[in-house]
Coordinates of C-alpha atoms in Angstrom, one line a residue:
Chain A
M1 CA 0.0 0.0 0.0
N2 CA 1.3 3.4 -0.9
I3 CA 0.2 6.9 -1.9
E4 CA 0.6 6.1 -5.6
M5 CA -2.2 3.5 -5.3
I6 CA -4.4 6.2 -3.6
D7 CA -3.6 8.7 -6.3
A8 CA -4.4 6.1 -9.0
A9 CA -7.7 5.3 -7.2
A10 CA -8.5 9.0 -7.2
T11 CA -8.1 9.3 -10.9
R12 CA -10.5 6.3 -11.4
I13 CA -13.2 7.7 -9.1
V14 CA -13.0 11.5 -9.9
G15 CA -16.2 12.7 -11.6
H16 CA -18.1 9.7 -10.2
A17 CA -17.6 10.0 -6.4
Q18 CA -18.9 13.2 -4.7
L19 CA -16.2 15.5 -3.5
T20 CA -17.8 15.9 -0.1
P21 CA -17.5 19.3 1.7
L22 CA -15.7 20.0 5.0
L23 CA -18.3 21.7 7.2
S24 CA -18.2 23.7 10.4
S25 CA -20.5 25.5 12.9
P26 CA -19.6 27.9 15.7
F27 CA -22.1 26.0 17.8
L28 CA -20.1 22.8 17.5
D29 CA -16.9 24.7 18.2
A30 CA -18.5 26.0 21.4
V31 CA -19.3 22.4 22.5
A32 CA -15.9 21.1 21.7
G33 CA -13.9 24.1 23.0
R34 CA -11.9 24.1 19.7
R35 CA -12.6 24.4 16.0
V36 CA -14.4 21.3 14.6
L37 CA -14.2 20.5 10.9
V38 CA -16.5 17.8 9.7
K39 CA -15.8 15.8 6.5
A40 CA -19.4 15.2 5.4
E41 CA -18.9 11.8 3.8
C42 CA -22.5 10.9 4.5
L43 CA -23.2 13.0 1.3
Q44 CA -21.3 10.4 -0.7
H45 CA -23.3 8.2 -3.1
T46 CA -25.2 5.5 -1.2
G47 CA -24.6 7.5 2.0
S48 CA -21.2 6.4 2.9
F49 CA -17.5 6.3 1.9
K50 CA -17.9 2.6 1.0
Y51 CA -18.8 3.7 -2.6
R52 CA -15.3 5.1 -3.0
G53 CA -13.6 1.8 -2.1
A54 CA -16.1 -0.2 -4.2
R55 CA -15.6 1.9 -7.3
A56 CA -11.8 1.9 -6.8
A57 CA -11.7 -1.9 -6.4
L58 CA -14.1 -2.6 -9.3
T59 CA -12.2 -0.4 -11.7
A60 CA -9.0 -2.2 -10.8
L61 CA -10.3 -5.6 -11.8
P62 CA -8.8 -7.2 -14.9
K63 CA -10.7 -6.8 -18.2
G64 CA -13.1 -9.6 -18.8
T65 CA -14.3 -9.8 -15.2
K66 CA -17.7 -11.4 -15.2
G67 CA -18.9 -9.8 -12.0
V68 CA -18.4 -9.3 -8.3
L69 CA -19.5 -10.8 -5.1
A70 CA -19.6 -9.0 -1.7
C71 CA -20.8 -10.1 1.8
S72 CA -22.4 -7.2 3.7
S73 CA -25.6 -6.3 5.4
G74 CA -25.0 -2.6 5.1
N75 CA -23.0 0.1 3.4
H76 CA -20.4 -2.0 1.6
A77 CA -23.3 -3.9 0.0
Q78 CA -24.8 -0.7 -1.4
G79 CA -21.4 0.8 -2.4
V80 CA -20.5 -2.4 -4.4
A81 CA -24.0 -2.6 -5.9
R82 CA -23.9 1.0 -7.2
A83 CA -20.4 0.9 -8.5
A84 CA -21.1 -2.4 -10.3
A85 CA -24.2 -1.0 -11.9
E86 CA -22.3 2.0 -13.1
L87 CA -19.6 -0.2 -14.6
G88 CA -22.1 -2.7 -16.2
L89 CA -20.8 -5.5 -14.0
A90 CA -23.0 -8.1 -12.4
A91 CA -23.1 -7.9 -8.6
V92 CA -24.1 -10.6 -6.2
I93 CA -24.5 -9.5 -2.6
L94 CA -24.7 -12.1 0.2
M95 CA -26.8 -10.8 3.0
P96 CA -28.2 -12.4 6.2
A97 CA -31.9 -13.2 5.7
D98 CA -32.7 -11.3 8.9
A99 CA -30.9 -8.0 7.7
P100 CA -33.2 -5.0 7.9
R101 CA -35.7 -5.1 5.1
I102 CA -34.8 -1.6 3.9
K103 CA -31.1 -2.7 3.4
L104 CA -32.1 -5.7 1.4
E105 CA -34.4 -3.6 -0.7
N106 CA -32.0 -0.8 -1.2
T107 CA -29.3 -3.2 -2.3
A108 CA -31.6 -4.9 -4.8
A109 CA -32.9 -1.5 -6.0
L110 CA -29.3 -0.5 -6.9
G111 CA -29.2 -3.4 -9.3
A112 CA -27.6 -6.2 -7.4
E113 CA -28.7 -9.8 -7.1
V114 CA -29.3 -10.3 -3.3
V115 CA -28.7 -13.8 -2.1
T116 CA -29.7 -14.4 1.5
Y117 CA -28.4 -16.9 4.1
D118 CA -29.4 -18.0 7.5
R119 CA -26.9 -16.6 10.0
T120 CA -27.5 -19.3 12.5
T121 CA -26.8 -22.3 10.2
T122 CA -24.6 -21.1 7.4
D123 CA -20.8 -20.6 7.1
R124 CA -21.0 -17.3 5.2
D125 CA -17.4 -17.3 4.1
A126 CA -17.6 -20.8 2.7
M127 CA -20.8 -20.0 1.0
A128 CA -19.2 -16.9 -0.6
A129 CA -16.2 -18.8 -1.8
E130 CA -18.4 -21.5 -3.3
L131 CA -20.7 -19.0 -5.0
A132 CA -17.8 -17.0 -6.4
E133 CA -16.2 -20.1 -7.8
A134 CA -19.4 -21.5 -9.3
R135 CA -20.4 -18.2 -10.9
G136 CA -16.9 -17.0 -11.8
L137 CA -17.2 -13.8 -9.6
D138 CA -14.5 -11.7 -8.0
L139 CA -14.9 -11.5 -4.2
I140 CA -14.6 -7.9 -3.0
L141 CA -13.8 -7.8 0.7
P142 CA -14.9 -4.7 2.7
F143 CA -11.5 -3.8 4.1
D144 CA -8.9 -6.5 3.5
N145 CA -8.5 -5.4 -0.1
A146 CA -5.7 -3.0 -1.1
Q147 CA -7.8 -1.3 -3.8
V148 CA -10.7 -0.8 -1.4
I149 CA -8.3 0.9 1.1
A150 CA -6.9 3.0 -1.7
G151 CA -10.4 4.2 -2.6
Q152 CA -11.2 5.1 1.0
G153 CA -7.9 6.9 1.1
T154 CA -9.3 9.5 -1.4
V155 CA -11.2 10.9 1.6
G156 CA -7.7 11.7 3.1
L157 CA -6.6 13.4 -0.2
E158 CA -9.6 15.6 0.0
I159 CA -9.1 16.4 3.7
A160 CA -5.5 17.4 3.0
A161 CA -6.6 19.8 0.3
Q162 CA -9.6 21.2 2.2
A163 CA -8.4 21.5 5.8
G164 CA -6.3 24.6 5.7
V165 CA -4.4 23.6 8.8
S166 CA -1.1 21.9 9.1
E167 CA -1.6 20.2 12.5
A168 CA -4.7 18.5 13.8
D169 CA -6.1 15.2 15.0
V170 CA -8.2 13.6 12.3
L171 CA -10.8 11.3 14.0
V172 CA -12.1 8.5 11.9
C173 CA -15.0 6.1 12.5
C174 CA -13.4 2.7 12.6
G175 CA -14.8 -0.8 12.0
G176 CA -12.3 -3.0 10.1
G177 CA -10.0 -0.1 9.5
G178 CA -10.2 0.3 5.8
L179 CA -11.2 3.9 5.9
T180 CA -8.8 4.7 8.8
A181 CA -5.8 3.1 7.1
G182 CA -6.6 4.7 3.7
V183 CA -7.0 8.2 5.2
A184 CA -3.8 7.7 7.3
L185 CA -1.8 6.7 4.2
A186 CA -3.0 9.7 2.3
L187 CA -2.3 12.2 5.1
E188 CA 1.2 10.7 5.7
A189 CA 2.1 11.8 2.2
R190 CA 0.0 15.0 1.8
A191 CA -0.4 16.5 5.3
P192 CA 1.9 14.7 7.7
G193 CA 0.9 17.1 10.6
L194 CA -2.6 15.6 10.5
R195 CA -2.6 12.6 12.8
V196 CA -5.3 10.0 12.4
R197 CA -7.1 8.6 15.4
P198 CA -9.5 5.7 15.1
V199 CA -12.8 6.0 17.0
E200 CA -15.0 3.2 18.2
P201 CA -18.1 2.7 20.4
E202 CA -17.6 1.6 24.0
G203 CA -17.6 -2.2 24.4
F204 CA -16.4 -2.6 20.8
E205 CA -12.9 -1.1 21.1
D206 CA -11.0 -3.9 19.4
V207 CA -8.9 -1.4 17.4
A208 CA -7.9 0.7 20.4
Q209 CA -7.0 -2.4 22.3
S210 CA -5.2 -3.9 19.4
L211 CA -3.1 -0.8 19.0
V212 CA -2.2 -0.9 22.7
A213 CA -1.4 -4.6 22.7
G214 CA 0.5 -4.5 19.5
R215 CA -1.5 -7.4 18.1
I216 CA -5.0 -8.0 16.8
I217 CA -7.5 -8.4 19.6
T218 CA -11.0 -9.6 18.9
N219 CA -14.3 -8.5 20.4
P220 CA -17.0 -11.0 20.9
A221 CA -19.5 -10.5 18.0
R222 CA -22.7 -9.0 19.3
A223 CA -25.2 -6.3 18.3
G224 CA -25.1 -2.6 19.3
L225 CA -26.3 0.8 18.3
C226 CA -23.4 1.6 16.1
D227 CA -23.8 -1.5 13.8
A228 CA -21.8 -0.1 10.9
V229 CA -18.5 -0.2 12.9
L230 CA -19.0 -3.3 15.0
T231 CA -16.5 -5.4 13.1
P232 CA -15.0 -7.8 15.7
A233 CA -11.4 -7.1 14.9
P234 CA -9.2 -4.8 12.7
G235 CA -8.4 -6.3 9.3
K236 CA -5.1 -7.9 8.6
L237 CA -4.2 -5.5 5.8
P238 CA -5.2 -2.3 7.6
F239 CA -3.8 -3.2 11.0
P240 CA -0.1 -2.7 10.4
I241 CA -0.9 0.6 8.7
L242 CA -2.8 1.7 11.8
Q243 CA 0.1 0.6 14.0
R244 CA 2.6 2.6 12.0
L245 CA 0.5 5.8 11.4
C246 CA -2.3 6.3 13.9
G247 CA -2.5 7.8 17.3
P248 CA -4.2 6.1 20.2
G249 CA -7.8 5.0 19.6
L250 CA -10.7 6.9 21.2
V251 CA -13.9 5.4 22.6
V252 CA -17.3 7.0 22.9
T253 CA -20.6 6.0 24.6
D254 CA -23.9 5.5 22.9
T255 CA -25.2 8.6 24.6
Q256 CA -22.4 10.6 23.1
V257 CA -23.1 9.2 19.7
L258 CA -26.8 10.1 19.9
A259 CA -25.9 13.6 21.0
A260 CA -23.5 13.9 18.1
M261 CA -26.3 12.8 15.7
A262 CA -28.6 15.4 17.2
L263 CA -26.0 18.2 16.8
A264 CA -25.2 17.1 13.3
Q265 CA -28.9 17.3 12.4
D266 CA -29.4 20.7 14.1
R267 CA -26.1 22.5 13.4
L268 CA -24.9 20.9 10.1
K269 CA -28.2 19.7 8.6
L270 CA -26.6 16.2 8.2
V271 CA -28.2 12.9 8.9
L272 CA -25.5 10.5 10.3
E273 CA -26.0 6.9 11.3
P274 CA -24.8 6.0 14.8
G275 CA -21.6 4.2 13.5
G276 CA -20.9 7.2 11.3
A277 CA -21.2 9.7 14.2
V278 CA -18.6 8.1 16.6
A279 CA -15.8 10.3 15.3
L280 CA -17.9 13.5 15.7
A281 CA -18.9 12.3 19.1
A282 CA -15.2 12.1 20.1
A283 CA -14.5 15.5 18.7
L284 CA -17.3 17.1 20.6
F285 CA -17.3 15.2 23.9
L286 CA -13.7 14.0 24.6
P287 CA -11.9 17.4 24.5
D288 CA -9.1 16.2 26.8
A289 CA -8.2 13.3 24.6
V290 CA -7.6 15.4 21.5
A291 CA -4.7 17.9 20.8
G292 CA -4.6 21.2 19.1
D293 CA -6.8 24.2 18.2
T294 CA -8.6 22.3 15.4
V295 CA -10.0 18.8 15.2
I296 CA -11.2 17.1 12.1
A297 CA -13.9 14.4 12.2
V298 CA -15.0 12.2 9.4
A299 CA -18.8 11.7 9.5
T300 CA -20.7 9.1 7.5
G301 CA -24.3 8.0 6.9
G302 CA -26.2 5.0 5.9
N303 CA -29.6 3.7 6.7
V304 CA -31.0 5.1 10.0
D305 CA -33.9 3.3 11.6
R306 CA -36.8 5.6 12.5
E307 CA -36.6 4.5 16.1
V308 CA -32.9 5.4 16.3
F309 CA -33.6 8.8 14.6
I310 CA -36.2 9.6 17.2
R311 CA -33.8 8.6 20.0
A312 CA -31.2 11.0 18.6
L313 CA -33.9 13.8 18.5
T314 CA -34.9 13.2 22.1
E315 CA -32.2 11.5 24.3
G316 CA -29.4 12.8 22.0
A317 CA -30.7 16.3 21.9
S318 CA -31.1 16.4 25.7
H319 CA -27.5 15.3 26.2
A320 CA -26.3 17.8 23.6
N321 CA -28.2 20.6 25.3
R322 CA -26.6 19.8 28.7
A323 CA -23.2 19.8 27.0
A324 CA -23.7 23.1 25.2
Chain B
M1 CA -29.5 44.4 -11.2
N2 CA -27.1 42.6 -13.5
I3 CA -24.7 39.7 -13.7
E4 CA -21.8 42.0 -12.9
M5 CA -23.3 42.6 -9.5
I6 CA -23.6 38.9 -8.9
D7 CA -20.0 38.3 -10.0
A8 CA -18.8 41.0 -7.7
A9 CA -20.8 39.5 -4.8
A10 CA -19.2 36.2 -5.6
T11 CA -15.7 37.7 -5.3
R12 CA -16.6 39.1 -1.9
I13 CA -18.0 35.9 -0.4
V14 CA -15.6 33.3 -1.9
G15 CA -13.7 31.6 0.8
H16 CA -16.3 32.5 3.3
A17 CA -19.5 31.0 2.0
Q18 CA -19.6 27.2 1.5
L19 CA -19.6 26.1 -2.1
T20 CA -22.5 23.7 -1.6
P21 CA -22.6 20.4 -3.5
L22 CA -25.2 19.3 -6.1
L23 CA -26.4 15.9 -4.9
S24 CA -28.4 13.1 -6.4
S25 CA -29.8 9.7 -5.7
P26 CA -31.2 7.1 -8.0
F27 CA -34.0 6.6 -5.5
L28 CA -35.2 10.2 -5.9
D29 CA -34.9 9.8 -9.7
A30 CA -37.2 6.8 -9.5
V31 CA -39.8 8.8 -7.6
A32 CA -39.6 11.8 -9.9
G33 CA -39.4 9.8 -13.2
R34 CA -36.4 11.9 -14.2
R35 CA -33.0 12.8 -12.9
V36 CA -33.1 15.1 -9.9
L37 CA -30.2 17.3 -8.9
V38 CA -30.4 18.9 -5.5
K39 CA -28.4 22.0 -4.7
A40 CA -27.8 21.4 -1.0
E41 CA -27.9 24.9 0.2
C42 CA -28.9 23.7 3.7
L43 CA -25.2 23.1 4.1
Q44 CA -24.5 26.8 3.9
H45 CA -23.3 28.6 7.1
T46 CA -26.3 29.2 9.4
G47 CA -28.2 26.5 7.5
S48 CA -29.6 28.6 4.6
F49 CA -28.7 30.8 1.6
K50 CA -29.5 33.9 3.7
Y51 CA -25.8 34.0 4.8
R52 CA -24.8 34.7 1.2
G53 CA -27.0 37.7 0.7
A54 CA -26.1 39.0 4.2
R55 CA -22.4 38.8 3.5
A56 CA -22.7 40.3 0.1
A57 CA -24.8 43.2 1.4
L58 CA -22.6 43.9 4.5
T59 CA -19.4 43.9 2.4
A60 CA -21.0 46.4 0.0
L61 CA -21.7 49.0 2.8
P62 CA -19.6 52.2 2.8
K63 CA -16.5 52.3 5.0
G64 CA -17.2 53.7 8.4
T65 CA -20.5 51.9 8.7
K66 CA -21.4 51.6 12.4
G67 CA -23.5 48.5 12.2
V68 CA -26.6 47.0 10.7
L69 CA -30.2 46.4 11.6
A70 CA -32.4 43.5 10.3
C71 CA -35.9 42.5 11.0
S72 CA -36.4 38.7 10.9
S73 CA -37.6 35.9 13.1
G74 CA -35.6 33.3 11.1
N75 CA -32.9 32.7 8.6
H76 CA -32.2 36.2 7.6
A77 CA -31.6 37.1 11.2
Q78 CA -28.9 34.4 11.6
G79 CA -27.3 35.1 8.2
V80 CA -26.9 38.8 9.1
A81 CA -25.7 38.1 12.6
R82 CA -23.0 35.7 11.4
A83 CA -21.8 37.9 8.5
A84 CA -21.7 41.0 10.8
A85 CA -19.7 39.1 13.5
E86 CA -17.2 38.0 10.8
L87 CA -16.8 41.6 9.6
G88 CA -16.6 43.1 13.1
L89 CA -19.8 45.1 12.6
A90 CA -22.5 45.5 15.3
A91 CA -25.7 43.8 14.4
V92 CA -29.1 44.6 15.9
I93 CA -31.9 42.1 15.0
L94 CA -35.5 43.0 15.6
M95 CA -37.4 39.9 16.4
P96 CA -41.0 39.3 17.6
A97 CA -40.9 38.5 21.3
D98 CA -43.0 35.3 20.6
A99 CA -40.5 33.9 18.0
P100 CA -39.3 30.4 18.8
R101 CA -36.8 30.5 21.7
I102 CA -34.2 28.6 19.7
K103 CA -34.2 31.2 17.0
L104 CA -33.8 34.0 19.5
E105 CA -31.0 32.2 21.2
N106 CA -29.2 31.2 18.0
T107 CA -29.3 34.8 16.7
A108 CA -27.8 36.1 20.0
A109 CA -25.3 33.3 20.1
L110 CA -24.0 34.4 16.7
G111 CA -23.1 37.7 18.3
A112 CA -26.1 39.9 17.5
E113 CA -28.0 42.2 19.9
V114 CA -31.6 40.9 19.8
V115 CA -34.3 43.5 20.4
T116 CA -37.8 42.0 20.7
Y117 CA -41.2 43.6 20.1
D118 CA -44.8 42.7 20.6
R119 CA -46.3 41.7 17.3
T120 CA -49.8 42.7 18.4
T121 CA -49.1 46.2 19.4
T122 CA -45.9 47.4 17.6
D123 CA -45.5 48.8 14.1
R124 CA -42.3 46.8 13.3
D125 CA -41.2 48.9 10.3
A126 CA -41.6 52.2 12.2
M127 CA -39.7 50.7 15.2
A128 CA -36.9 49.6 12.9
A129 CA -36.6 53.0 11.2
E130 CA -36.5 54.7 14.5
L131 CA -33.9 52.4 16.0
A132 CA -31.7 52.6 12.8
E133 CA -31.9 56.4 13.0
A134 CA -31.2 56.6 16.7
R135 CA -28.3 54.2 16.6
G136 CA -26.9 55.1 13.2
L137 CA -27.4 51.6 11.8
D138 CA -27.9 50.5 8.1
L139 CA -31.2 48.6 7.6
I140 CA -30.6 45.3 5.7
L141 CA -33.9 44.2 4.1
P142 CA -34.2 40.5 3.4
F143 CA -35.0 40.7 -0.3
D144 CA -35.7 44.2 -1.4
N145 CA -32.0 45.0 -1.4
A146 CA -30.0 44.6 -4.6
Q147 CA -26.8 43.4 -2.9
V148 CA -28.8 40.8 -1.0
I149 CA -30.2 39.5 -4.3
A150 CA -26.7 39.6 -5.9
G151 CA -25.5 37.5 -3.0
Q152 CA -28.3 34.9 -3.4
G153 CA -27.5 34.9 -7.1
T154 CA -24.2 33.2 -6.3
V155 CA -26.2 30.0 -5.8
G156 CA -27.1 30.4 -9.5
L157 CA -23.4 30.8 -10.5
E158 CA -22.6 27.6 -8.7
I159 CA -25.6 25.7 -10.3
A160 CA -24.4 26.8 -13.8
A161 CA -20.9 25.5 -13.1
Q162 CA -22.1 22.2 -11.5
A163 CA -25.2 21.1 -13.4
G164 CA -23.6 19.6 -16.5
V165 CA -26.9 20.0 -18.4
S166 CA -27.8 22.8 -20.8
E167 CA -31.6 22.5 -20.4
A168 CA -33.6 22.0 -17.2
D169 CA -36.1 23.5 -14.9
V170 CA -34.5 24.9 -11.8
L171 CA -37.0 24.9 -8.9
V172 CA -36.5 27.5 -6.2
C173 CA -38.2 27.8 -2.8
C174 CA -39.7 31.2 -3.0
G175 CA -40.7 33.7 -0.2
G176 CA -40.1 37.3 -1.1
G177 CA -38.2 36.2 -4.2
G178 CA -34.7 37.3 -3.4
L179 CA -33.1 33.9 -4.0
T180 CA -35.4 33.2 -7.0
A181 CA -34.5 36.5 -8.7
G182 CA -30.8 36.2 -7.9
V183 CA -30.6 32.6 -9.3
A184 CA -32.6 33.6 -12.4
L185 CA -30.3 36.5 -13.2
A186 CA -27.2 34.3 -12.8
L187 CA -28.6 31.6 -15.0
E188 CA -29.8 34.1 -17.6
A189 CA -26.1 35.0 -18.1
R190 CA -24.3 31.7 -17.5
A191 CA -26.8 28.9 -18.4
P192 CA -29.7 30.4 -20.3
G193 CA -31.2 26.9 -21.0
L194 CA -31.9 26.5 -17.2
R195 CA -35.3 28.1 -16.5
V196 CA -36.2 29.1 -13.0
R197 CA -39.5 28.2 -11.5
P198 CA -40.6 29.6 -8.1
V199 CA -42.2 27.1 -5.7
E200 CA -44.6 27.9 -2.9
P201 CA -46.8 26.0 -0.4
E202 CA -50.5 25.7 -1.2
G203 CA -52.5 28.6 0.3
F204 CA -49.5 30.9 0.1
E205 CA -49.0 31.1 -3.7
D206 CA -48.7 34.9 -3.9
V207 CA -45.8 34.7 -6.3
A208 CA -47.5 32.2 -8.7
Q209 CA -50.6 34.3 -8.7
S210 CA -48.7 37.6 -9.1
L211 CA -46.9 36.1 -12.2
V212 CA -50.3 35.1 -13.7
A213 CA -51.9 38.5 -12.9
G214 CA -48.9 40.5 -14.0
R215 CA -49.0 42.5 -10.8
I216 CA -48.2 41.9 -7.1
I217 CA -50.9 40.0 -5.3
T218 CA -50.8 39.7 -1.6
N219 CA -51.8 36.7 0.6
P220 CA -53.3 37.3 3.9
A221 CA -50.6 37.0 6.5
R222 CA -51.1 33.8 8.6
A223 CA -49.0 30.9 10.0
G224 CA -48.2 27.6 8.2
L225 CA -45.9 24.7 8.1
C226 CA -43.5 26.3 5.7
D227 CA -42.8 29.4 7.8
A228 CA -39.6 30.4 6.0
V229 CA -41.4 31.1 2.7
L230 CA -44.7 32.6 3.9
T231 CA -43.9 36.2 2.9
P232 CA -47.3 37.7 2.0
A233 CA -46.1 39.1 -1.4
P234 CA -43.1 39.1 -3.7
G235 CA -40.7 42.0 -3.1
K236 CA -40.8 45.1 -5.3
L237 CA -37.2 44.6 -6.5
P238 CA -37.4 40.8 -7.2
F239 CA -40.8 40.9 -8.9
P240 CA -40.0 42.4 -12.2
I241 CA -37.0 40.0 -12.5
L242 CA -39.3 37.1 -11.8
Q243 CA -41.7 38.4 -14.4
R244 CA -39.0 38.7 -17.0
L245 CA -37.1 35.4 -16.4
C246 CA -39.1 32.8 -14.5
G247 CA -41.5 30.2 -15.7
P248 CA -44.9 29.6 -14.1
G249 CA -44.9 29.1 -10.3
L250 CA -45.5 25.7 -8.8
V251 CA -47.5 24.9 -5.7
V252 CA -47.1 22.0 -3.3
T253 CA -49.1 20.6 -0.4
D254 CA -47.8 20.2 3.2
T255 CA -48.0 16.5 2.8
Q256 CA -45.7 16.6 -0.3
V257 CA -43.3 18.9 1.7
L258 CA -43.2 16.4 4.6
A259 CA -42.5 13.6 2.1
A260 CA -39.7 15.5 0.5
M261 CA -38.2 16.1 3.9
A262 CA -38.3 12.4 4.6
L263 CA -36.7 11.5 1.3
A264 CA -34.0 14.1 1.7
Q265 CA -33.2 12.7 5.1
D266 CA -33.3 9.1 3.9
R267 CA -31.7 9.4 0.5
L268 CA -29.5 12.5 0.6
K269 CA -28.7 12.6 4.4
L270 CA -29.9 16.2 4.4
V271 CA -32.1 17.9 7.0
L272 CA -34.4 20.4 5.3
E273 CA -36.8 22.7 7.0
P274 CA -40.4 22.7 5.5
G275 CA -40.0 26.0 3.6
G276 CA -36.6 24.7 2.3
A277 CA -38.2 21.5 1.0
V278 CA -40.9 23.0 -1.2
A279 CA -38.8 23.0 -4.4
L280 CA -37.7 19.3 -3.9
A281 CA -41.3 18.4 -3.2
A282 CA -42.3 19.9 -6.6
A283 CA -39.4 18.1 -8.3
L284 CA -40.5 14.8 -6.8
F285 CA -44.3 15.0 -6.8
L286 CA -45.3 17.3 -9.7
P287 CA -43.8 15.4 -12.6
D288 CA -46.2 16.7 -15.2
A289 CA -45.6 20.3 -14.3
V290 CA -41.9 20.1 -15.1
A291 CA -40.1 19.7 -18.4
G292 CA -37.1 17.7 -19.5
D293 CA -35.0 14.7 -18.5
T294 CA -33.4 16.5 -15.5
V295 CA -34.8 18.8 -12.9
I296 CA -32.7 20.9 -10.4
A297 CA -34.1 21.8 -7.0
V298 CA -32.6 24.2 -4.5
A299 CA -33.0 22.9 -1.0
T300 CA -32.4 24.9 2.1
G301 CA -32.4 24.3 5.9
G302 CA -32.9 26.3 9.0
N303 CA -34.2 25.5 12.4
V304 CA -36.5 22.5 12.4
D305 CA -38.8 21.9 15.4
R306 CA -38.6 18.5 16.8
E307 CA -42.3 18.0 16.3
V308 CA -42.0 18.9 12.6
F309 CA -39.0 16.6 12.2
I310 CA -41.0 13.7 13.7
R311 CA -44.0 14.4 11.4
A312 CA -41.6 14.2 8.4
L313 CA -40.3 10.8 9.7
T314 CA -43.8 9.5 10.2
E315 CA -46.5 11.1 7.9
G316 CA -43.8 12.3 5.4
A317 CA -42.2 8.9 5.1
S318 CA -45.5 7.2 4.7
H319 CA -46.4 9.4 1.8
A320 CA -42.9 9.0 0.3
N321 CA -43.3 5.2 0.5
R322 CA -46.6 5.3 -1.3
A323 CA -45.1 7.5 -4.0
A324 CA -42.0 5.3 -4.5

């Protein structure tokens, strides 16, 4: 992995991916006690940065590729489905049969063939390998894929060009670490004073713990509010990049996440999903854990359940008001 | 009013105003039956285009100006307050004492001196004139001010550069007509195949009726869901521009507005206020009233009450689902 791969990915996605704005609000600055710049990656096609990695990976496939296969119940599914449709490639997405209906429908509506499996009885990875082999499809992993990481790294190229500051912590919502690693590689080359910090929800801090331990630590798999970032462990490909380039991990509570969602809605007019709001939550509510006059937070979206939305508007807003 | 004034305003606000993105979603295209491009002006500072006009007007004041006065219970207040604070000018904002507390607080928090009056007993315009005279302040009208219209016109310059189509209807949320007139003037010069159409909520279609009648028609003043665009009549300065350049007005129902808010949240990750969603509502739900393969809608934000937000998530989403 190197900056040349990210630059090459950028040339393949430019004009297709949204160049997302870096937003700010004096009201957020007041909560954080420093300037807060928000990379509004929720405005990316399909609502999250996953489209960048998907388009970068699909455009790097050899000519004559028949199609692609991805396993995901969420944003990676929709990113791959959309990029494949744009490129005229078949896309098969393996999703758990009990995934939220809206995610199944969205993925199909973007043109993918959705194949469901029973989480309780099926070995997903074996099923994926078998299906890929049988149908002659290329498997696109969500973060253990160098071209996916290069695509996510284009978020870092844009931050380097937009930030206008030479030193700051850059807080990134972290699941498997593809986005975090890509952004860190881009900033190492283009804005070395911007230090990347992975952010995770409390109880799911496998990346923070892995960075401390110096080896991959795995969380038990279980459900939580911030479903988009609940990967049980950092990916094998991202992890050494995180070790080399990233500052200590940060951990936020669900209450802080709901408050960050409420403030993003009220002050930035952005709808974030819980997993996409963890970095902003850290920027706002962990002032002592962050250095400098300015902090940059990457914020991403996805499908937000109505119930979660209303919790953000009620519980989240109450917490935000107390913090303001 | 001419394009040179808009270009000049653009040079004064560049680097201060956000260059807001033009967003799209295949899910919105499916609802509308054509491509829908959304100018996400809700991402502007203070949540609405009003900041552009305010900054353009305040930077056009003569040197030695002591400060400014504006009358507004909403977005114009916050735009003027922020622009004044940036420029080191005093700002006095005259607001009704019964305006929503959050709007009073936001305006004050942006650095303005808020002066309240009793709507039932006070002649606001007389009070404003008196206060401006006594304190030596320049009165900044929300739309009957050429520099304000020029500032709003920078939205049109950006649309011309971003749209990538030579023919389309451009739907604009219309209150007094400052934004609509500014955008129309910019597009006349830079993208003459883009035709501006003002959009209003049902029961408040003074602009549509005025365009039909060929003279200014006034709605009775009353409250409604789309408070940001409920100006009783088009402004004297915008109206002849609308007559010369704009296509027939469009009118949407509150239900369509709530559905547009729900779809903007779900598909674009944008929080719109009702008055800022009327143009998107027309793009989505009045397919027969619009021409061409592509429609462009300007969408803006502002302060959204929690109750209205929840209505969008419930009633609005139901209507959107039925339409999809």
